[in-house]
Structure formats: structure tokens, C-alpha cells
Amino acid sequence: MIAQLLELRHPLAELVGWDDRVRLMVRPRRYEHVLRVAELACRIARANGLDEARAYAAGLLHDIARDLPDVELLRLAPPECAIDAAHPLALHGRAARVLLERWGYRDPVVLEAVEDHTTGPRGGNPVADCVYIADVSEPGRGVNDDLRELALHDLPTALSGAIVSKVTYLQGRGITVHPRTLRAYHALPCVRQALAEGEGPLPTRPDPAQTFERPPRRRRPSRPHA
């Protein structure tokens, strides 16, 4: 895929060096996930006539801070709310952006997509939409195949389905939803319309791929997370 980007003669073709850095920052299984997300985000962008090089770049970089210890995540991205403080893993998108900026990465479209992949796109950045869907539906997860296929021809509907599903899943289990995710949820046209008509959102199936806001579980160092 890097070779294909070089053929595109795109400014982001310098990803060869960043690919090496990502490989050093994350565990092997995480790196495999990162590559699948990058390739799927690129595929979704291409199918929707969007910037496939930036989608690939954001997918490649999105989890660069995912395997950092909690104390480092808190240092890089001070908590904005109680959820951040209690569950520092929720910060890995913001922490990734901070790291990338400190290391000289400057593309604002890619940086926003990296930051928003944990809590949901804030709107106006279709590259972020591609990465968000790719992250929750890449084939290695074994879930959300329908969202992956839908995103290839109807990205807005796939994004709405992913965000509504996540909020419904968390609220149905009494788990507090991150304020950024709620903002993304309430910004969805389908939700705004439902609320204006005095209705709740349509029922959706749970989304088990989205777990970062669950109560923390005891980690086993010998079994890295997917």
C-alpha cells in the first residue's frame, strides 16, 4: 500500500518513515490491526470519491498511542471529563495527536481523524468518518461486516449506524457515554430529526467492537489486546 501511495505522487507519500515509527510503538497484533484499518479506510475513501491517501495515513497513525501506559496517556492528554480520568484508554486518540504534532506531523485533516477515532468524528471531516468506520469494522474484528459494506456506497448512513449503535449499546448497559461521543451522536441528522419529532433513536444492534468506555478490567501482560 505504501508503494501505491508513492505512485499517487501525494504529499503524504512520506509515510514510509511513519510506518516504521508505528511498528515500533505498538505490539505486533496491534500493528496488524493498524494496517487493516489503513487499507480499509483507503478503500472506503476511494469508493466515496474522497482523499484515499489521507484516509490511509490517518488509519496508519490512529493507534500510535494505543499501547502506551495509562500514566503516559494522562500526561500527554490531560482528562477533559471524569471518564477520561477513570479510563485513560479513552485518551489514546488525543494522545496520538499530541505525539504526532510533537514529532512534526502537520496535516490537520489527518490529525483530526486520528484524534476523533476513539470518540466519534466531530463533523466536517470525511477522512475521519472513513477511519472511524474502518476501525470498528476491519475484518480482523469479526464484527460489523454490514457497516463495512454499507460504507463503500453510503458512508453517512454507515457512520450514523456506528455512532447510534455505540451509544445505544453503552446506555443500555448503564455505562456513561463520553461527552464527545454524545456530541457526535446528537449532531447526526437522524438523531436530530428523531428528537425534533419527540422520538428516541431507532433501535440498533449492540456494537461489541466499541469497548474503550467499559469499566476497566484487570490486564494480563502475556495477552496483548487486539
PDB file of C-alpha atoms in Angstrom:
ATOM      1  CA  MET A   1       0.000   0.000   0.000  1.00  0.00           C
ATOM      2  CA  ILE A   2       2.865   2.426   0.721  1.00  0.00           C
ATOM      3  CA  ALA A   3       4.154   1.788  -2.796  1.00  0.00           C
ATOM      4  CA  GLN A   4       0.724   2.643  -4.177  1.00  0.00           C
ATOM      5  CA  LEU A   5       0.770   5.941  -2.295  1.00  0.00           C
ATOM      6  CA  LEU A   6       4.141   6.745  -3.783  1.00  0.00           C
ATOM      7  CA  GLU A   7       2.638   6.188  -7.208  1.00  0.00           C
ATOM      8  CA  LEU A   8      -0.106   8.692  -6.341  1.00  0.00           C
ATOM      9  CA  ARG A   9       2.610  11.388  -6.018  1.00  0.00           C
ATOM     10  CA  HIS A  10       0.746  12.642  -2.965  1.00  0.00           C
ATOM     11  CA  PRO A  11       2.462  14.771  -0.261  1.00  0.00           C
ATOM     12  CA  LEU A  12       1.689  12.020   2.230  1.00  0.00           C
ATOM     13  CA  ALA A  13       3.895   9.577   0.330  1.00  0.00           C
ATOM     14  CA  GLU A  14       6.494  10.191   3.062  1.00  0.00           C
ATOM     15  CA  LEU A  15       4.572   7.652   5.155  1.00  0.00           C
ATOM     16  CA  VAL A  16       7.416   5.164   4.738  1.00  0.00           C
ATOM     17  CA  GLY A  17       9.146   6.660   7.799  1.00  0.00           C
ATOM     18  CA  TRP A  18       5.931   6.923   9.797  1.00  0.00           C
ATOM     19  CA  ASP A  19       5.127   3.304   9.094  1.00  0.00           C
ATOM     20  CA  ASP A  20       8.409   2.329  10.771  1.00  0.00           C
ATOM     21  CA  ARG A  21       7.605   4.504  13.761  1.00  0.00           C
ATOM     22  CA  VAL A  22       4.158   2.971  14.193  1.00  0.00           C
ATOM     23  CA  ARG A  23       5.683  -0.505  14.041  1.00  0.00           C
ATOM     24  CA  LEU A  24       7.995   0.406  16.922  1.00  0.00           C
ATOM     25  CA  MET A  25       5.233   1.987  19.034  1.00  0.00           C
ATOM     26  CA  VAL A  26       2.652  -0.802  19.017  1.00  0.00           C
ATOM     27  CA  ARG A  27       2.540  -4.519  19.628  1.00  0.00           C
ATOM     28  CA  PRO A  28       2.649  -6.877  16.629  1.00  0.00           C
ATOM     29  CA  ARG A  29      -1.062  -7.726  16.779  1.00  0.00           C
ATOM     30  CA  ARG A  30      -1.918  -4.049  17.037  1.00  0.00           C
ATOM     31  CA  TYR A  31       0.248  -3.293  14.024  1.00  0.00           C
ATOM     32  CA  GLU A  32      -1.662  -5.880  12.009  1.00  0.00           C
ATOM     33  CA  HIS A  33      -4.915  -4.156  13.046  1.00  0.00           C
ATOM     34  CA  VAL A  34      -3.464  -0.767  12.084  1.00  0.00           C
ATOM     35  CA  LEU A  35      -2.609  -1.986   8.589  1.00  0.00           C
ATOM     36  CA  ARG A  36      -6.094  -3.426   8.111  1.00  0.00           C
ATOM     37  CA  VAL A  37      -7.678  -0.154   9.250  1.00  0.00           C
ATOM     38  CA  ALA A  38      -5.452   1.892   6.945  1.00  0.00           C
ATOM     39  CA  GLU A  39      -6.217  -0.281   3.940  1.00  0.00           C
ATOM     40  CA  LEU A  40      -9.963  -0.347   4.648  1.00  0.00           C
ATOM     41  CA  ALA A  41     -10.105   3.413   5.281  1.00  0.00           C
ATOM     42  CA  CYS A  42      -8.342   3.933   1.947  1.00  0.00           C
ATOM     43  CA  ARG A  43     -10.800   1.596   0.236  1.00  0.00           C
ATOM     44  CA  ILE A  44     -13.809   3.382   1.750  1.00  0.00           C
ATOM     45  CA  ALA A  45     -12.410   6.774   0.752  1.00  0.00           C
ATOM     46  CA  ARG A  46     -11.783   5.615  -2.819  1.00  0.00           C
ATOM     47  CA  ALA A  47     -15.316   4.209  -3.109  1.00  0.00           C
ATOM     48  CA  ASN A  48     -16.773   7.526  -1.951  1.00  0.00           C
ATOM     49  CA  GLY A  49     -14.556   9.775  -4.060  1.00  0.00           C
ATOM     50  CA  LEU A  50     -12.595  11.039  -1.046  1.00  0.00           C
ATOM     51  CA  ASP A  51      -8.893  11.552  -0.321  1.00  0.00           C
ATOM     52  CA  GLU A  52      -7.657   7.978  -0.141  1.00  0.00           C
ATOM     53  CA  ALA A  53      -4.067   8.919   0.710  1.00  0.00           C
ATOM     54  CA  ARG A  54      -5.100  10.909   3.759  1.00  0.00           C
ATOM     55  CA  ALA A  55      -7.515   8.161   4.793  1.00  0.00           C
ATOM     56  CA  TYR A  56      -4.670   5.643   4.630  1.00  0.00           C
ATOM     57  CA  ALA A  57      -2.369   7.971   6.588  1.00  0.00           C
ATOM     58  CA  ALA A  58      -4.914   8.508   9.355  1.00  0.00           C
ATOM     59  CA  GLY A  59      -5.605   4.781   9.553  1.00  0.00           C
ATOM     60  CA  LEU A  60      -1.908   4.034   9.787  1.00  0.00           C
ATOM     61  CA  LEU A  61      -1.356   6.571  12.573  1.00  0.00           C
ATOM     62  CA  HIS A  62      -4.588   6.259  14.550  1.00  0.00           C
ATOM     63  CA  ASP A  63      -3.371   3.806  17.205  1.00  0.00           C
ATOM     64  CA  ILE A  64       0.194   5.051  17.610  1.00  0.00           C
ATOM     65  CA  ALA A  65      -0.504   5.820  21.305  1.00  0.00           C
ATOM     66  CA  ARG A  66      -2.782   2.831  21.961  1.00  0.00           C
ATOM     67  CA  ASP A  67      -0.187   0.720  23.782  1.00  0.00           C
ATOM     68  CA  LEU A  68       1.225   3.475  25.983  1.00  0.00           C
ATOM     69  CA  PRO A  69       0.784   3.046  29.761  1.00  0.00           C
ATOM     70  CA  ASP A  70      -2.049   4.932  31.433  1.00  0.00           C
ATOM     71  CA  VAL A  71       0.293   7.375  33.139  1.00  0.00           C
ATOM     72  CA  GLU A  72       1.733   8.413  29.782  1.00  0.00           C
ATOM     73  CA  LEU A  73      -1.700   8.809  28.213  1.00  0.00           C
ATOM     74  CA  LEU A  74      -2.730  11.070  31.110  1.00  0.00           C
ATOM     75  CA  ARG A  75       0.429  13.112  30.725  1.00  0.00           C
ATOM     76  CA  LEU A  76       0.011  13.613  27.003  1.00  0.00           C
ATOM     77  CA  ALA A  77      -3.740  14.260  27.099  1.00  0.00           C
ATOM     78  CA  PRO A  78      -4.959  15.638  30.437  1.00  0.00           C
ATOM     79  CA  PRO A  79      -8.516  14.473  31.204  1.00  0.00           C
ATOM     80  CA  GLU A  80     -11.413  16.565  29.942  1.00  0.00           C
ATOM     81  CA  CYS A  81     -14.012  14.692  31.984  1.00  0.00           C
ATOM     82  CA  ALA A  82     -14.460  12.010  34.627  1.00  0.00           C
ATOM     83  CA  ILE A  83     -14.461   9.241  32.012  1.00  0.00           C
ATOM     84  CA  ASP A  84     -11.004  10.264  30.819  1.00  0.00           C
ATOM     85  CA  ALA A  85      -9.651  10.247  34.356  1.00  0.00           C
ATOM     86  CA  ALA A  86     -11.192   6.889  35.243  1.00  0.00           C
ATOM     87  CA  HIS A  87     -10.433   5.176  31.932  1.00  0.00           C
ATOM     88  CA  PRO A  88      -7.265   6.666  30.384  1.00  0.00           C
ATOM     89  CA  LEU A  89      -7.559   4.377  27.370  1.00  0.00           C
ATOM     90  CA  ALA A  90     -10.248   6.782  26.161  1.00  0.00           C
ATOM     91  CA  LEU A  91      -7.435   9.316  25.728  1.00  0.00           C
ATOM     92  CA  HIS A  92      -5.350   7.414  23.200  1.00  0.00           C
ATOM     93  CA  GLY A  93      -6.755   9.324  20.225  1.00  0.00           C
ATOM     94  CA  ARG A  94      -5.957  12.716  21.707  1.00  0.00           C
ATOM     95  CA  ALA A  95      -2.607  11.447  22.962  1.00  0.00           C
ATOM     96  CA  ALA A  96      -1.761  10.195  19.468  1.00  0.00           C
ATOM     97  CA  ARG A  97      -2.416  13.627  18.018  1.00  0.00           C
ATOM     98  CA  VAL A  98      -0.173  15.257  20.612  1.00  0.00           C
ATOM     99  CA  LEU A  99       2.632  12.799  19.853  1.00  0.00           C
ATOM    100  CA  LEU A 100       2.329  13.284  16.109  1.00  0.00           C
ATOM    101  CA  GLU A 101       2.384  17.065  16.423  1.00  0.00           C
ATOM    102  CA  ARG A 102       5.453  16.921  18.653  1.00  0.00           C
ATOM    103  CA  TRP A 103       7.161  14.727  16.088  1.00  0.00           C
ATOM    104  CA  GLY A 104       6.449  17.196  13.311  1.00  0.00           C
ATOM    105  CA  TYR A 105       3.323  15.826  11.671  1.00  0.00           C
ATOM    106  CA  ARG A 106       1.253  18.760  10.434  1.00  0.00           C
ATOM    107  CA  ASP A 107      -1.673  17.661   8.243  1.00  0.00           C
ATOM    108  CA  PRO A 108      -4.762  18.927  10.133  1.00  0.00           C
ATOM    109  CA  VAL A 109      -7.175  16.603   8.337  1.00  0.00           C
ATOM    110  CA  VAL A 110      -5.213  13.514   9.336  1.00  0.00           C
ATOM    111  CA  LEU A 111      -4.572  14.766  12.863  1.00  0.00           C
ATOM    112  CA  GLU A 112      -8.271  15.375  13.479  1.00  0.00           C
ATOM    113  CA  ALA A 113      -9.155  11.928  12.162  1.00  0.00           C
ATOM    114  CA  VAL A 114      -6.584  10.362  14.499  1.00  0.00           C
ATOM    115  CA  GLU A 115      -7.898  12.310  17.492  1.00  0.00           C
ATOM    116  CA  ASP A 116     -11.555  11.544  16.804  1.00  0.00           C
ATOM    117  CA  HIS A 117     -11.334   7.841  16.098  1.00  0.00           C
ATOM    118  CA  THR A 118     -11.973   6.920  19.749  1.00  0.00           C
ATOM    119  CA  THR A 119     -14.970   9.145  20.454  1.00  0.00           C
ATOM    120  CA  GLY A 120     -16.505   9.777  17.045  1.00  0.00           C
ATOM    121  CA  PRO A 121     -15.978  12.302  14.250  1.00  0.00           C
ATOM    122  CA  ARG A 122     -16.967  15.841  15.169  1.00  0.00           C
ATOM    123  CA  GLY A 123     -18.278  16.508  11.643  1.00  0.00           C
ATOM    124  CA  GLY A 124     -16.976  18.120   8.502  1.00  0.00           C
ATOM    125  CA  ASN A 125     -14.055  15.747   8.014  1.00  0.00           C
ATOM    126  CA  PRO A 126     -14.949  12.796   5.776  1.00  0.00           C
ATOM    127  CA  VAL A 127     -11.490  11.292   6.266  1.00  0.00           C
ATOM    128  CA  ALA A 128     -12.322  10.966   9.968  1.00  0.00           C
ATOM    129  CA  ASP A 129     -15.569   9.228   9.001  1.00  0.00           C
ATOM    130  CA  CYS A 130     -13.655   6.703   6.889  1.00  0.00           C
ATOM    131  CA  VAL A 131     -11.207   5.922   9.691  1.00  0.00           C
ATOM    132  CA  TYR A 132     -13.909   5.637  12.348  1.00  0.00           C
ATOM    133  CA  ILE A 133     -15.852   3.101  10.281  1.00  0.00           C
ATOM    134  CA  ALA A 134     -12.703   1.236   9.276  1.00  0.00           C
ATOM    135  CA  ASP A 135     -11.590   0.954  12.908  1.00  0.00           C
ATOM    136  CA  VAL A 136     -14.840  -0.646  14.078  1.00  0.00           C
ATOM    137  CA  SER A 137     -15.363  -2.871  11.049  1.00  0.00           C
ATOM    138  CA  GLU A 138     -11.987  -4.050   9.757  1.00  0.00           C
ATOM    139  CA  PRO A 139     -12.176  -7.783   9.023  1.00  0.00           C
ATOM    140  CA  GLY A 140      -9.899  -8.794  11.894  1.00  0.00           C
ATOM    141  CA  ARG A 141     -12.510  -7.715  14.429  1.00  0.00           C
ATOM    142  CA  GLY A 142     -15.054 -10.228  13.180  1.00  0.00           C
ATOM    143  CA  VAL A 143     -17.985  -7.803  13.668  1.00  0.00           C
ATOM    144  CA  ASN A 144     -19.768  -5.004  11.814  1.00  0.00           C
ATOM    145  CA  ASP A 145     -19.437  -6.552   8.371  1.00  0.00           C
ATOM    146  CA  ASP A 146     -22.670  -4.802   7.406  1.00  0.00           C
ATOM    147  CA  LEU A 147     -21.245  -1.387   8.306  1.00  0.00           C
ATOM    148  CA  ARG A 148     -18.096  -2.113   6.307  1.00  0.00           C
ATOM    149  CA  GLU A 149     -20.069  -2.967   3.179  1.00  0.00           C
ATOM    150  CA  LEU A 150     -22.508  -0.096   3.666  1.00  0.00           C
ATOM    151  CA  ALA A 151     -19.665   2.408   3.980  1.00  0.00           C
ATOM    152  CA  LEU A 152     -18.471   1.507   0.489  1.00  0.00           C
ATOM    153  CA  HIS A 153     -21.561   3.083  -1.058  1.00  0.00           C
ATOM    154  CA  ASP A 154     -23.248   5.107   1.698  1.00  0.00           C
ATOM    155  CA  LEU A 155     -20.703   6.464   4.162  1.00  0.00           C
ATOM    156  CA  PRO A 156     -23.047   8.878   6.021  1.00  0.00           C
ATOM    157  CA  THR A 157     -25.555   6.127   6.786  1.00  0.00           C
ATOM    158  CA  ALA A 158     -22.803   3.749   7.894  1.00  0.00           C
ATOM    159  CA  LEU A 159     -21.377   6.413  10.202  1.00  0.00           C
ATOM    160  CA  SER A 160     -24.792   7.128  11.705  1.00  0.00           C
ATOM    161  CA  GLY A 161     -25.346   3.434  12.276  1.00  0.00           C
ATOM    162  CA  ALA A 162     -21.992   3.034  14.018  1.00  0.00           C
ATOM    163  CA  ILE A 163     -22.439   6.001  16.361  1.00  0.00           C
ATOM    164  CA  VAL A 164     -26.094   5.287  17.226  1.00  0.00           C
ATOM    165  CA  SER A 165     -25.245   1.637  17.809  1.00  0.00           C
ATOM    166  CA  LYS A 166     -22.412   2.556  20.154  1.00  0.00           C
ATOM    167  CA  VAL A 167     -24.468   4.993  22.224  1.00  0.00           C
ATOM    168  CA  THR A 168     -27.397   2.573  22.408  1.00  0.00           C
ATOM    169  CA  TYR A 169     -25.095  -0.242  23.467  1.00  0.00           C
ATOM    170  CA  LEU A 170     -23.429   1.754  26.245  1.00  0.00           C
ATOM    171  CA  GLN A 171     -26.586   3.357  27.580  1.00  0.00           C
ATOM    172  CA  GLY A 172     -28.390   0.027  27.550  1.00  0.00           C
ATOM    173  CA  ARG A 173     -25.741  -1.290  29.938  1.00  0.00           C
ATOM    174  CA  GLY A 174     -25.724   1.730  32.201  1.00  0.00           C
ATOM    175  CA  ILE A 175     -22.287   2.867  31.025  1.00  0.00           C
ATOM    176  CA  THR A 176     -21.662   6.606  30.865  1.00  0.00           C
ATOM    177  CA  VAL A 177     -21.091   7.788  27.310  1.00  0.00           C
ATOM    178  CA  HIS A 178     -18.152  10.088  26.667  1.00  0.00           C
ATOM    179  CA  PRO A 179     -19.265  13.727  26.152  1.00  0.00           C
ATOM    180  CA  ARG A 180     -17.513  13.872  22.787  1.00  0.00           C
ATOM    181  CA  THR A 181     -19.374  10.781  21.650  1.00  0.00           C
ATOM    182  CA  LEU A 182     -22.664  12.287  22.776  1.00  0.00           C
ATOM    183  CA  ARG A 183     -21.913  15.433  20.778  1.00  0.00           C
ATOM    184  CA  ALA A 184     -21.214  13.329  17.698  1.00  0.00           C
ATOM    185  CA  TYR A 185     -24.436  11.421  18.354  1.00  0.00           C
ATOM    186  CA  HIS A 186     -26.625  14.499  18.759  1.00  0.00           C
ATOM    187  CA  ALA A 187     -25.115  16.020  15.610  1.00  0.00           C
ATOM    188  CA  LEU A 188     -26.387  13.143  13.463  1.00  0.00           C
ATOM    189  CA  PRO A 189     -29.267  14.159  11.165  1.00  0.00           C
ATOM    190  CA  CYS A 190     -31.262  11.049  12.067  1.00  0.00           C
ATOM    191  CA  VAL A 191     -30.990  11.798  15.779  1.00  0.00           C
ATOM    192  CA  ARG A 192     -31.817  15.486  15.359  1.00  0.00           C
ATOM    193  CA  GLN A 193     -34.903  14.555  13.370  1.00  0.00           C
ATOM    194  CA  ALA A 194     -35.995  11.922  15.893  1.00  0.00           C
ATOM    195  CA  LEU A 195     -35.590  14.360  18.790  1.00  0.00           C
ATOM    196  CA  ALA A 196     -37.444  17.105  16.905  1.00  0.00           C
ATOM    197  CA  GLU A 197     -40.336  14.706  16.403  1.00  0.00           C
ATOM    198  CA  GLY A 198     -40.278  13.718  20.057  1.00  0.00           C
ATOM    199  CA  GLU A 199     -38.983  10.250  19.394  1.00  0.00           C
ATOM    200  CA  GLY A 200     -35.902   8.369  20.502  1.00  0.00           C
ATOM    201  CA  PRO A 201     -33.364   6.916  18.067  1.00  0.00           C
ATOM    202  CA  LEU A 202     -34.300   3.759  16.215  1.00  0.00           C
ATOM    203  CA  PRO A 203     -33.252   0.536  17.945  1.00  0.00           C
ATOM    204  CA  THR A 204     -29.921  -0.849  16.775  1.00  0.00           C
ATOM    205  CA  ARG A 205     -27.899  -3.958  17.460  1.00  0.00           C
ATOM    206  CA  PRO A 206     -25.106  -3.745  20.052  1.00  0.00           C
ATOM    207  CA  ASP A 207     -21.614  -2.956  18.805  1.00  0.00           C
ATOM    208  CA  PRO A 208     -19.171  -5.168  20.748  1.00  0.00           C
ATOM    209  CA  ALA A 209     -16.171  -3.689  18.924  1.00  0.00           C
ATOM    210  CA  GLN A 210     -16.512  -0.445  20.868  1.00  0.00           C
ATOM    211  CA  THR A 211     -15.271  -1.212  24.382  1.00  0.00           C
ATOM    212  CA  PHE A 212     -12.963   1.571  25.453  1.00  0.00           C
ATOM    213  CA  GLU A 213     -15.577   3.164  27.715  1.00  0.00           C
ATOM    214  CA  ARG A 214     -16.361  -0.007  29.616  1.00  0.00           C
ATOM    215  CA  PRO A 215     -15.224  -0.308  33.240  1.00  0.00           C
ATOM    216  CA  PRO A 216     -11.552  -1.337  33.260  1.00  0.00           C
ATOM    217  CA  ARG A 217     -10.666  -4.975  33.595  1.00  0.00           C
ATOM    218  CA  ARG A 218      -7.529  -6.469  35.041  1.00  0.00           C
ATOM    219  CA  ARG A 219      -4.990  -6.699  32.259  1.00  0.00           C
ATOM    220  CA  ARG A 220      -2.891  -9.775  31.538  1.00  0.00           C
ATOM    221  CA  PRO A 221       0.523  -8.708  30.221  1.00  0.00           C
ATOM    222  CA  SER A 222       1.011 -12.016  28.442  1.00  0.00           C
ATOM    223  CA  ARG A 223      -2.090 -11.498  26.278  1.00  0.00           C
ATOM    224  CA  PRO A 224      -1.925  -8.207  24.380  1.00  0.00           C
ATOM    225  CA  HIS A 225      -5.257  -6.571  23.456  1.00  0.00           C
ATOM    226  CA  ALA A 226      -6.467  -6.719  19.860  1.00  0.00           C
TER     227      ALA A 226
END
